[in-house]
Amino acid sequence: MAVSPLSGPRAHQLFAHAATMAGPAVDPTEKAPRMPEVNGPHCVLPRPGLPGPEAWAARVPEAVVQAFLQAGSCLVVGDAPGDPDCFCSAVALARTRQALGLPAEAHVDAVAPRQVQGILQKGELVDGARVKALAPETVVLVDNDGTRVGPAATEAMRGAKRVVVIDHHDVNPTHESLGLSPKTELVVWKDTGADAAALMALGTAVRAVSSAQVNLLQEGWQEILEPLVAAMYSDTRGFEADRTRPATTQVLMRLLDSKAVRLRSTLAGFGGGVGAEVRRALGAAIQEEAQAYGKEKLGVFTLASTDLLGAWTAAQAEAPEITWSDVLFMALDHVEARVRDAGYHVSVFATGARDAEAERRLSEDALAQLPRGAVKFSVRTTEGALAPALAQALGGGGKPHEGGGVSAERVESVVAKTHAWMKGRAQLAAHAARFNMGSL
């Protein structure tokens, strides 16, 4: 499908002539298949190496690509009430079509979370009135199966010529479940192996750009990839940490290494300087997860939920928009950053905190919805006994997959213990080096 370099709302900054941009060289040593339609001369991607954008692009069904590239009006709909993954994935897919000179609007029947507001452009998410007036020919459902999209999107979906479902949950949408006419074209791509719907959106974007035979400048890729990076990061840590797999980290590293994404300081709402923090964290995580996934050691420690409530209450006094999830991320970053500063490769995740429904109800009755007992944190590393040792130092049992016995532990205390643990490790390492005892 030929697309004019002069078409599209951001064409002046997104397009480059094919003659001036060469595709990446094929690496014959790479194990993952390199598909010509994914890495051809019309699709400039990050350098080859770890399985990443190409791997997810290769998983996209051809029917999804063809339906996504159909001409005519298009509405990309995220799940309501919505999380960063659905908002960012919907926006990224809409931006992809716009970059290709195809009309597209993004819609989520909810208020955008604070974490992604800095990534969205003004007016980029259309409201219900605009959806009704649009009467889209194609509706793309991302991160949902059409059951929670709001009345306007439901009406638009049932009047569309085709509906595309892109979801990483275990769903089975049908014409009957969506209330579609038998004549409506329905294309479903379900991949429960994706930690975030953004991974599937990434693959769709890469395949769409390649199939359309259009080159995107670095700025064009940045507009598409930035929300996807934010979505992957938000959906991989915290409440869904038990589903974390190395593919997510690999994809993130590929995008960061490509320099196509200049992470803003407000990325995912984690405060100033988070770009460097994310880059540094992923730099360590890629070594432990991509190279030796499945061999990692796991240690667990706990924090009292009452203490985290106190931290949350204090934070809300200054910034009312701070959520329970934000507090967990702050606790994670406190511990993780300090350990990484000492030169150790370790990943810290929150587990067993609450489910997504409880998170949504939290604003209604914070105290009642807090987890009873403690919030559990797991520490992962491939460096032998490092994770159990750190977990034990932080009050956990220090045994793989076993929770700690701490009934009350303040965040400040955990940070102090982390410092003490690192200092002790450094002293032992210095002692070993002095007497030529090797590494500890």
Tab-separated table of C-alpha atoms in Angstrom:
chain	number	residue	atom	x	y	z
A	1	MET	CA	0.000	0.000	0.000
A	2	ALA	CA	1.640	3.225	-1.145
A	3	VAL	CA	1.321	6.175	1.186
A	4	SER	CA	2.277	9.701	0.184
A	5	PRO	CA	5.094	11.215	2.267
A	6	LEU	CA	2.977	14.350	2.452
A	7	SER	CA	-0.067	12.764	4.060
A	8	GLY	CA	-0.933	12.479	7.720
A	9	PRO	CA	-1.212	15.138	10.451
A	10	ARG	CA	2.440	14.890	11.481
A	11	ALA	CA	3.902	14.010	8.104
A	12	HIS	CA	6.383	16.887	8.088
A	13	GLN	CA	8.276	15.348	10.999
A	14	LEU	CA	7.558	11.656	10.580
A	15	PHE	CA	8.499	10.765	7.029
A	16	ALA	CA	11.761	10.298	5.144
A	17	HIS	CA	12.382	9.132	1.586
A	18	ALA	CA	13.257	5.462	1.298
A	19	ALA	CA	16.389	6.261	-0.701
A	20	THR	CA	17.921	8.131	2.205
A	21	MET	CA	17.376	5.516	4.906
A	22	ALA	CA	18.660	1.949	4.778
A	23	GLY	CA	17.223	-0.880	6.809
A	24	PRO	CA	19.307	-2.673	9.435
A	25	ALA	CA	21.721	-5.362	8.347
A	26	VAL	CA	20.659	-8.951	8.875
A	27	ASP	CA	22.577	-10.671	11.647
A	28	PRO	CA	23.058	-14.329	10.573
A	29	THR	CA	23.968	-15.368	14.114
A	30	GLU	CA	20.670	-14.249	15.615
A	31	LYS	CA	18.455	-17.165	16.603
A	32	ALA	CA	15.120	-15.381	16.149
A	33	PRO	CA	13.787	-15.452	12.548
A	34	ARG	CA	14.268	-12.194	10.700
A	35	MET	CA	11.275	-11.596	8.477
A	36	PRO	CA	11.793	-9.439	5.354
A	37	GLU	CA	8.447	-7.697	5.819
A	38	VAL	CA	9.511	-6.721	9.333
A	39	ASN	CA	13.092	-5.657	8.673
A	40	GLY	CA	12.966	-4.600	5.051
A	41	PRO	CA	14.272	-1.369	3.524
A	42	HIS	CA	11.038	0.421	4.344
A	43	CYS	CA	11.124	-0.145	8.091
A	44	VAL	CA	13.950	1.317	10.144
A	45	LEU	CA	14.171	-0.539	13.448
A	46	PRO	CA	16.613	-0.680	16.356
A	47	ARG	CA	19.787	-2.630	15.705
A	48	PRO	CA	19.539	-6.453	15.775
A	49	GLY	CA	20.496	-8.328	18.891
A	50	LEU	CA	18.048	-9.357	21.590
A	51	PRO	CA	14.582	-10.624	20.628
A	52	GLY	CA	12.433	-7.520	20.792
A	53	PRO	CA	10.333	-5.540	18.334
A	54	GLU	CA	10.974	-8.033	15.534
A	55	ALA	CA	9.941	-10.965	17.716
A	56	TRP	CA	6.605	-9.385	18.574
A	57	ALA	CA	6.064	-8.193	15.020
A	58	ALA	CA	6.508	-11.765	13.832
A	59	ARG	CA	3.680	-12.892	16.134
A	60	VAL	CA	1.068	-10.524	14.708
A	61	PRO	CA	-1.477	-12.411	12.564
A	62	GLU	CA	-1.590	-11.152	8.988
A	63	ALA	CA	-5.356	-10.686	9.284
A	64	VAL	CA	-4.788	-8.185	12.111
A	65	VAL	CA	-2.312	-6.190	10.013
A	66	GLN	CA	-4.628	-6.060	7.012
A	67	ALA	CA	-7.657	-5.064	9.081
A	68	PHE	CA	-5.637	-2.428	10.936
A	69	LEU	CA	-4.488	-0.848	7.658
A	70	GLN	CA	-7.931	-0.590	6.081
A	71	ALA	CA	-8.807	2.838	4.748
A	72	GLY	CA	-11.631	4.842	6.245
A	73	SER	CA	-12.351	6.103	9.729
A	74	CYS	CA	-10.965	4.142	12.661
A	75	LEU	CA	-11.531	4.219	16.408
A	76	VAL	CA	-9.020	2.618	18.793
A	77	VAL	CA	-10.661	1.818	22.138
A	78	GLY	CA	-9.008	0.998	25.446
A	79	ASP	CA	-10.471	-0.735	28.481
A	80	ALA	CA	-12.604	1.231	30.960
A	81	PRO	CA	-11.986	2.336	33.680
A	82	GLY	CA	-8.506	2.016	32.243
A	83	ASP	CA	-4.878	1.712	33.314
A	84	PRO	CA	-1.685	3.112	31.753
A	85	ASP	CA	-1.376	0.049	29.520
A	86	CYS	CA	-4.734	0.484	27.800
A	87	PHE	CA	-4.442	4.283	27.486
A	88	CYS	CA	-0.920	4.181	26.069
A	89	SER	CA	-1.581	1.226	23.768
A	90	ALA	CA	-4.689	2.862	22.303
A	91	VAL	CA	-2.870	6.143	21.726
A	92	ALA	CA	0.150	4.425	20.166
A	93	LEU	CA	-1.997	2.481	17.696
A	94	ALA	CA	-3.899	5.629	16.737
A	95	ARG	CA	-0.605	7.471	16.238
A	96	THR	CA	0.632	4.633	14.039
A	97	ARG	CA	-2.285	4.976	11.646
A	98	GLN	CA	-1.956	8.753	11.649
A	99	ALA	CA	1.739	8.448	10.813
A	100	LEU	CA	0.760	6.327	7.818
A	101	GLY	CA	-1.702	8.938	6.584
A	102	LEU	CA	-4.727	6.973	7.794
A	103	PRO	CA	-7.415	8.559	9.991
A	104	ALA	CA	-7.663	7.333	13.565
A	105	GLU	CA	-8.974	8.466	16.927
A	106	ALA	CA	-8.282	7.040	20.389
A	107	HIS	CA	-10.959	6.700	23.055
A	108	VAL	CA	-11.128	5.410	26.629
A	109	ASP	CA	-14.294	5.910	28.648
A	110	ALA	CA	-12.343	7.066	31.716
A	111	VAL	CA	-10.098	9.816	33.007
A	112	ALA	CA	-6.466	9.273	32.050
A	113	PRO	CA	-4.322	8.182	35.030
A	114	ARG	CA	-1.880	10.756	36.316
A	115	GLN	CA	1.020	8.547	35.234
A	116	VAL	CA	0.253	8.996	31.520
A	117	GLN	CA	-1.092	12.534	31.348
A	118	GLY	CA	2.345	13.909	30.485
A	119	ILE	CA	2.567	11.589	27.479
A	120	LEU	CA	-0.835	12.350	25.955
A	121	GLN	CA	-1.220	15.273	23.596
A	122	LYS	CA	-3.977	17.805	24.171
A	123	GLY	CA	-7.262	16.542	22.762
A	124	GLU	CA	-5.718	13.240	21.694
A	125	LEU	CA	-8.376	11.192	23.478
A	126	VAL	CA	-11.818	11.876	22.042
A	127	ASP	CA	-14.961	11.895	24.170
A	128	GLY	CA	-18.220	10.014	23.742
A	129	ALA	CA	-19.834	12.768	21.679
A	130	ARG	CA	-17.008	12.655	19.149
A	131	VAL	CA	-17.220	8.856	19.015
A	132	LYS	CA	-20.921	9.007	18.157
A	133	ALA	CA	-20.286	11.555	15.416
A	134	LEU	CA	-17.370	9.583	13.992
A	135	ALA	CA	-19.284	6.442	12.971
A	136	PRO	CA	-16.027	4.527	12.401
A	137	GLU	CA	-15.695	1.854	9.761
A	138	THR	CA	-13.056	0.040	11.820
A	139	VAL	CA	-12.979	-0.327	15.609
A	140	VAL	CA	-9.827	-1.656	17.259
A	141	LEU	CA	-10.234	-2.915	20.827
A	142	VAL	CA	-6.924	-3.029	22.690
A	143	ASP	CA	-6.359	-4.491	26.171
A	144	ASN	CA	-10.034	-5.493	26.349
A	145	ASP	CA	-12.582	-7.818	24.766
A	146	GLY	CA	-15.287	-5.219	24.222
A	147	THR	CA	-17.182	-5.831	27.454
A	148	ARG	CA	-15.922	-2.678	29.218
A	149	VAL	CA	-15.608	0.116	26.691
A	150	GLY	CA	-18.488	2.447	27.542
A	151	PRO	CA	-21.806	3.074	25.761
A	152	ALA	CA	-20.468	5.287	22.961
A	153	ALA	CA	-17.758	2.820	21.941
A	154	THR	CA	-20.185	-0.099	22.182
A	155	GLU	CA	-22.576	1.640	19.798
A	156	ALA	CA	-19.731	2.503	17.420
A	157	MET	CA	-18.459	-1.069	17.491
A	158	ARG	CA	-21.842	-2.522	16.575
A	159	GLY	CA	-22.149	-0.154	13.635
A	160	ALA	CA	-18.653	-0.756	12.263
A	161	LYS	CA	-17.737	-2.813	9.209
A	162	ARG	CA	-14.960	-4.579	11.075
A	163	VAL	CA	-13.814	-5.057	14.662
A	164	VAL	CA	-10.269	-5.986	15.672
A	165	VAL	CA	-9.558	-7.321	19.183
A	166	ILE	CA	-5.977	-7.165	20.518
A	167	ASP	CA	-5.810	-8.463	24.085
A	168	HIS	CA	-3.332	-10.184	26.408
A	169	HIS	CA	-6.025	-11.487	28.750
A	170	ASP	CA	-7.612	-14.932	28.475
A	171	VAL	CA	-10.721	-13.858	26.569
A	172	ASN	CA	-12.812	-15.321	23.758
A	173	PRO	CA	-14.811	-12.552	22.070
A	174	THR	CA	-17.395	-13.622	19.498
A	175	HIS	CA	-20.015	-11.938	17.362
A	176	GLU	CA	-22.574	-12.901	19.974
A	177	SER	CA	-20.622	-11.637	22.985
A	178	LEU	CA	-19.923	-8.314	21.266
A	179	GLY	CA	-23.444	-7.943	19.911
A	180	LEU	CA	-22.192	-7.755	16.327
A	181	SER	CA	-24.056	-8.481	13.144
A	182	PRO	CA	-23.011	-11.733	11.426
A	183	LYS	CA	-21.877	-9.580	8.495
A	184	THR	CA	-19.367	-7.681	10.641
A	185	GLU	CA	-15.775	-8.757	10.083
A	186	LEU	CA	-14.264	-9.854	13.413
A	187	VAL	CA	-10.508	-10.377	13.801
A	188	VAL	CA	-9.194	-11.545	17.185
A	189	TRP	CA	-5.600	-11.728	18.376
A	190	LYS	CA	-5.202	-13.079	21.903
A	191	ASP	CA	-1.736	-13.619	23.364
A	192	THR	CA	-1.609	-14.336	27.086
A	193	GLY	CA	2.179	-14.516	26.863
A	194	ALA	CA	2.336	-10.725	26.632
A	195	ASP	CA	3.017	-9.052	29.966
A	196	ALA	CA	1.368	-5.908	28.617
A	197	ALA	CA	-0.980	-5.189	25.734
A	198	ALA	CA	1.644	-2.643	24.694
A	199	LEU	CA	3.839	-5.512	23.470
A	200	MET	CA	1.093	-6.549	21.073
A	201	ALA	CA	0.552	-2.929	20.062
A	202	LEU	CA	4.290	-2.650	19.410
A	203	GLY	CA	4.247	-5.660	17.099
A	204	THR	CA	1.190	-4.316	15.283
A	205	ALA	CA	2.823	-0.921	14.773
A	206	VAL	CA	6.036	-2.417	13.393
A	207	ARG	CA	4.178	-4.700	10.989
A	208	ALA	CA	1.854	-1.904	9.883
A	209	VAL	CA	4.698	0.498	9.095
A	210	SER	CA	6.576	-2.179	7.172
A	211	SER	CA	3.521	-3.356	5.235
A	212	ALA	CA	2.697	0.225	4.268
A	213	GLN	CA	6.277	0.600	2.943
A	214	VAL	CA	6.855	3.865	4.748
A	215	ASN	CA	9.985	5.094	6.473
A	216	LEU	CA	9.566	6.893	9.761
A	217	LEU	CA	12.101	9.343	11.055
A	218	GLN	CA	13.395	8.974	14.595
A	219	GLU	CA	10.805	11.501	15.763
A	220	GLY	CA	8.064	9.415	14.199
A	221	TRP	CA	9.109	6.269	16.017
A	222	GLN	CA	9.472	8.242	19.223
A	223	GLU	CA	5.840	9.374	19.115
A	224	ILE	CA	4.704	5.778	18.734
A	225	LEU	CA	7.171	4.089	21.059
A	226	GLU	CA	7.183	6.489	23.995
A	227	PRO	CA	3.674	5.621	25.229
A	228	LEU	CA	4.398	1.928	24.666
A	229	VAL	CA	7.530	2.045	26.814
A	230	ALA	CA	5.550	3.750	29.573
A	231	ALA	CA	2.806	1.114	29.311
A	232	MET	CA	5.230	-1.803	29.421
A	233	TYR	CA	7.010	-0.417	32.443
A	234	SER	CA	3.775	0.242	34.330
A	235	ASP	CA	2.312	-3.181	33.546
A	236	THR	CA	5.436	-5.215	34.249
A	237	ARG	CA	6.234	-4.095	37.774
A	238	GLY	CA	4.034	-3.995	40.850
A	239	PHE	CA	0.726	-5.786	40.856
A	240	GLU	CA	1.382	-8.016	37.838
A	241	ALA	CA	4.953	-8.882	38.775
A	242	ASP	CA	4.098	-12.570	39.056
A	243	ARG	CA	3.540	-12.579	35.273
A	244	THR	CA	6.809	-10.859	34.436
A	245	ARG	CA	8.796	-12.605	31.729
A	246	PRO	CA	12.106	-11.692	30.098
A	247	ALA	CA	10.495	-10.652	26.813
A	248	THR	CA	9.262	-7.402	28.324
A	249	THR	CA	12.667	-6.384	29.603
A	250	GLN	CA	14.271	-7.295	26.305
A	251	VAL	CA	11.843	-5.179	24.330
A	252	LEU	CA	12.331	-2.235	26.641
A	253	MET	CA	16.090	-2.501	26.367
A	254	ARG	CA	15.886	-2.611	22.584
A	255	LEU	CA	13.817	0.544	22.510
A	256	LEU	CA	16.045	2.351	24.959
A	257	ASP	CA	19.230	1.274	23.201
A	258	SER	CA	17.889	2.427	19.849
A	259	LYS	CA	17.703	6.001	21.154
A	260	ALA	CA	14.419	6.294	19.280
A	261	VAL	CA	12.775	6.972	22.600
A	262	ARG	CA	13.983	9.838	24.730
A	263	LEU	CA	12.174	9.106	27.940
A	264	ARG	CA	10.632	12.173	29.486
A	265	SER	CA	11.235	12.928	33.135
A	266	THR	CA	7.515	12.392	33.703
A	267	LEU	CA	7.451	8.934	32.141
A	268	ALA	CA	4.859	6.806	33.906
A	269	GLY	CA	4.564	9.488	36.590
A	270	PHE	CA	7.575	8.392	38.599
A	271	GLY	CA	9.029	11.871	39.087
A	272	GLY	CA	12.058	13.727	37.800
A	273	GLY	CA	14.998	11.898	36.330
A	274	VAL	CA	13.132	8.646	35.917
A	275	GLY	CA	14.524	8.174	32.417
A	276	ALA	CA	18.014	7.548	33.761
A	277	GLU	CA	16.579	5.441	36.579
A	278	VAL	CA	14.685	3.213	34.158
A	279	ARG	CA	17.676	2.899	31.865
A	280	ARG	CA	19.974	1.952	34.740
A	281	ALA	CA	17.508	-0.547	36.167
A	282	LEU	CA	16.961	-2.218	32.821
A	283	GLY	CA	20.690	-2.316	32.187
A	284	ALA	CA	21.037	-4.599	35.179
A	285	ALA	CA	17.830	-6.535	34.639
A	286	ILE	CA	18.719	-7.489	31.089
A	287	GLN	CA	21.789	-9.374	32.299
A	288	GLU	CA	19.978	-11.422	34.903
A	289	GLU	CA	16.751	-12.104	33.025
A	290	ALA	CA	17.621	-12.310	29.337
A	291	GLN	CA	20.817	-14.303	29.742
A	292	ALA	CA	19.894	-16.646	32.572
A	293	TYR	CA	16.128	-16.542	32.970
A	294	GLY	CA	14.835	-19.537	34.870
A	295	LYS	CA	18.014	-19.880	36.897
A	296	GLU	CA	17.426	-16.925	39.167
A	297	LYS	CA	17.248	-17.159	42.911
A	298	LEU	CA	14.290	-15.650	44.685
A	299	GLY	CA	14.116	-14.197	48.170
A	300	VAL	CA	11.093	-12.589	49.797
A	301	PHE	CA	10.592	-9.980	52.504
A	302	THR	CA	7.518	-8.138	53.728
A	303	LEU	CA	6.406	-4.673	54.740
A	304	ALA	CA	3.457	-3.940	56.991
A	305	SER	CA	0.565	-2.484	55.026
A	306	THR	CA	-0.173	-0.130	57.934
A	307	ASP	CA	3.213	1.534	57.458
A	308	LEU	CA	2.659	1.926	53.731
A	309	LEU	CA	-0.715	3.461	54.524
A	310	GLY	CA	1.092	5.977	56.711
A	311	ALA	CA	3.489	6.783	53.888
A	312	TRP	CA	0.581	7.137	51.490
A	313	THR	CA	-1.333	9.429	53.835
A	314	ALA	CA	1.702	11.664	54.273
A	315	ALA	CA	2.285	11.813	50.524
A	316	GLN	CA	-1.343	12.652	49.782
A	317	ALA	CA	-1.156	15.607	52.152
A	318	GLU	CA	1.172	17.234	49.630
A	319	ALA	CA	-0.087	15.599	46.425
A	320	PRO	CA	-3.686	14.283	46.666
A	321	GLU	CA	-3.415	12.527	43.305
A	322	ILE	CA	-0.821	10.036	44.590
A	323	THR	CA	-2.252	6.516	44.575
A	324	TRP	CA	-1.563	3.360	46.541
A	325	SER	CA	0.252	2.020	43.496
A	326	ASP	CA	2.544	5.060	43.510
A	327	VAL	CA	3.508	4.347	47.114
A	328	LEU	CA	4.451	0.771	46.256
A	329	PHE	CA	6.576	1.959	43.358
A	330	MET	CA	8.309	4.482	45.598
A	331	ALA	CA	9.141	1.759	48.103
A	332	LEU	CA	10.432	-0.469	45.314
A	333	ASP	CA	12.579	2.253	43.818
A	334	HIS	CA	14.055	3.168	47.207
A	335	VAL	CA	15.320	-0.354	47.743
A	336	GLU	CA	16.170	-1.219	44.162
A	337	ALA	CA	18.071	1.969	43.331
A	338	ARG	CA	20.298	1.742	46.375
A	339	VAL	CA	21.197	-1.872	45.735
A	340	ARG	CA	21.983	-1.109	42.104
A	341	ASP	CA	24.122	1.850	43.163
A	342	ALA	CA	26.314	-0.659	44.979
A	343	GLY	CA	26.889	-2.529	41.726
A	344	TYR	CA	24.628	-5.529	42.337
A	345	HIS	CA	22.197	-6.842	39.730
A	346	VAL	CA	18.858	-7.282	41.440
A	347	SER	CA	15.185	-6.750	40.630
A	348	VAL	CA	12.593	-5.992	43.302
A	349	PHE	CA	8.883	-6.574	42.719
A	350	ALA	CA	5.766	-6.134	44.828
A	351	THR	CA	3.587	-9.234	45.031
A	352	GLY	CA	0.390	-10.204	46.752
A	353	ALA	CA	-0.627	-6.606	47.360
A	354	ARG	CA	-4.130	-6.581	45.875
A	355	ASP	CA	-5.946	-7.273	42.670
A	356	ALA	CA	-6.862	-4.671	40.078
A	357	GLU	CA	-10.479	-4.463	41.224
A	358	ALA	CA	-9.384	-3.661	44.767
A	359	GLU	CA	-7.073	-0.990	43.381
A	360	ARG	CA	-9.990	0.650	41.584
A	361	ARG	CA	-12.143	0.599	44.711
A	362	LEU	CA	-9.393	1.997	46.869
A	363	SER	CA	-10.446	5.614	46.507
A	364	GLU	CA	-13.897	4.797	47.896
A	365	ASP	CA	-12.712	3.309	51.153
A	366	ALA	CA	-8.945	3.273	51.503
A	367	LEU	CA	-8.687	1.627	54.902
A	368	ALA	CA	-11.140	-1.158	54.153
A	369	GLN	CA	-9.428	-2.038	50.871
A	370	LEU	CA	-5.869	-2.212	52.164
A	371	PRO	CA	-4.440	-5.734	52.247
A	372	ARG	CA	-4.662	-7.403	55.612
A	373	GLY	CA	-1.290	-8.267	57.045
A	374	ALA	CA	1.764	-7.369	55.022
A	375	VAL	CA	2.648	-6.495	51.450
A	376	LYS	CA	5.181	-8.988	50.142
A	377	PHE	CA	8.212	-8.012	48.076
A	378	SER	CA	10.303	-10.488	46.117
A	379	VAL	CA	13.951	-10.035	45.204
A	380	ARG	CA	15.297	-11.744	42.082
A	381	THR	CA	18.886	-12.175	40.955
A	382	THR	CA	21.129	-14.689	39.238
A	383	GLU	CA	24.086	-14.015	41.524
A	384	GLY	CA	23.910	-17.112	43.676
A	385	ALA	CA	22.761	-16.387	47.209
A	386	LEU	CA	22.504	-12.627	46.696
A	387	ALA	CA	18.698	-12.453	46.599
A	388	PRO	CA	18.020	-14.654	49.642
A	389	ALA	CA	20.739	-12.779	51.547
A	390	LEU	CA	19.218	-9.396	50.774
A	391	ALA	CA	15.710	-10.643	51.554
A	392	GLN	CA	16.910	-11.981	54.876
A	393	ALA	CA	18.660	-8.684	55.648
A	394	LEU	CA	15.388	-6.887	54.938
A	395	GLY	CA	13.455	-9.068	57.349
A	396	GLY	CA	12.389	-11.921	55.119
A	397	GLY	CA	12.954	-15.608	55.588
A	398	GLY	CA	15.734	-15.640	53.041
A	399	LYS	CA	14.451	-18.807	51.384
A	400	PRO	CA	13.192	-19.112	47.815
A	401	HIS	CA	9.451	-18.496	47.491
A	402	GLU	CA	8.976	-18.117	51.251
A	403	GLY	CA	7.625	-14.953	52.814
A	404	GLY	CA	9.351	-13.197	55.673
A	405	GLY	CA	8.140	-13.071	59.233
A	406	VAL	CA	8.096	-9.296	59.673
A	407	SER	CA	4.869	-8.018	61.195
A	408	ALA	CA	5.766	-4.317	61.229
A	409	GLU	CA	8.537	-2.707	59.208
A	410	ARG	CA	8.829	0.910	58.177
A	411	VAL	CA	9.945	1.894	54.701
A	412	GLU	CA	12.677	4.028	56.254
A	413	SER	CA	13.860	1.006	58.208
A	414	VAL	CA	14.046	-1.084	55.050
A	415	VAL	CA	16.118	1.586	53.340
A	416	ALA	CA	18.439	1.780	56.367
A	417	LYS	CA	18.789	-2.006	56.401
A	418	THR	CA	19.598	-1.961	52.706
A	419	HIS	CA	22.389	0.544	53.314
A	420	ALA	CA	23.738	-1.557	56.180
A	421	TRP	CA	23.577	-4.715	54.088
A	422	MET	CA	25.446	-3.079	51.203
A	423	LYS	CA	28.073	-1.669	53.557
A	424	GLY	CA	28.608	-5.110	55.043
A	425	ARG	CA	28.900	-6.687	51.600
A	426	ALA	CA	31.412	-4.011	50.561
A	427	GLN	CA	33.500	-4.629	53.672
A	428	LEU	CA	33.498	-8.375	53.035
A	429	ALA	CA	34.463	-7.827	49.396
A	430	ALA	CA	37.313	-5.512	50.401
A	431	HIS	CA	38.498	-8.053	52.958
A	432	ALA	CA	38.388	-10.830	50.364
A	433	ALA	CA	40.316	-8.748	47.832
A	434	ARG	CA	42.938	-7.862	50.416
A	435	PHE	CA	43.644	-11.489	51.193
A	436	ASN	CA	43.104	-12.683	47.602
A	437	MET	CA	40.083	-14.762	48.558
A	438	GLY	CA	38.149	-14.205	45.338
A	439	SER	CA	34.625	-12.815	45.047
A	440	LEU	CA	31.974	-13.349	47.695
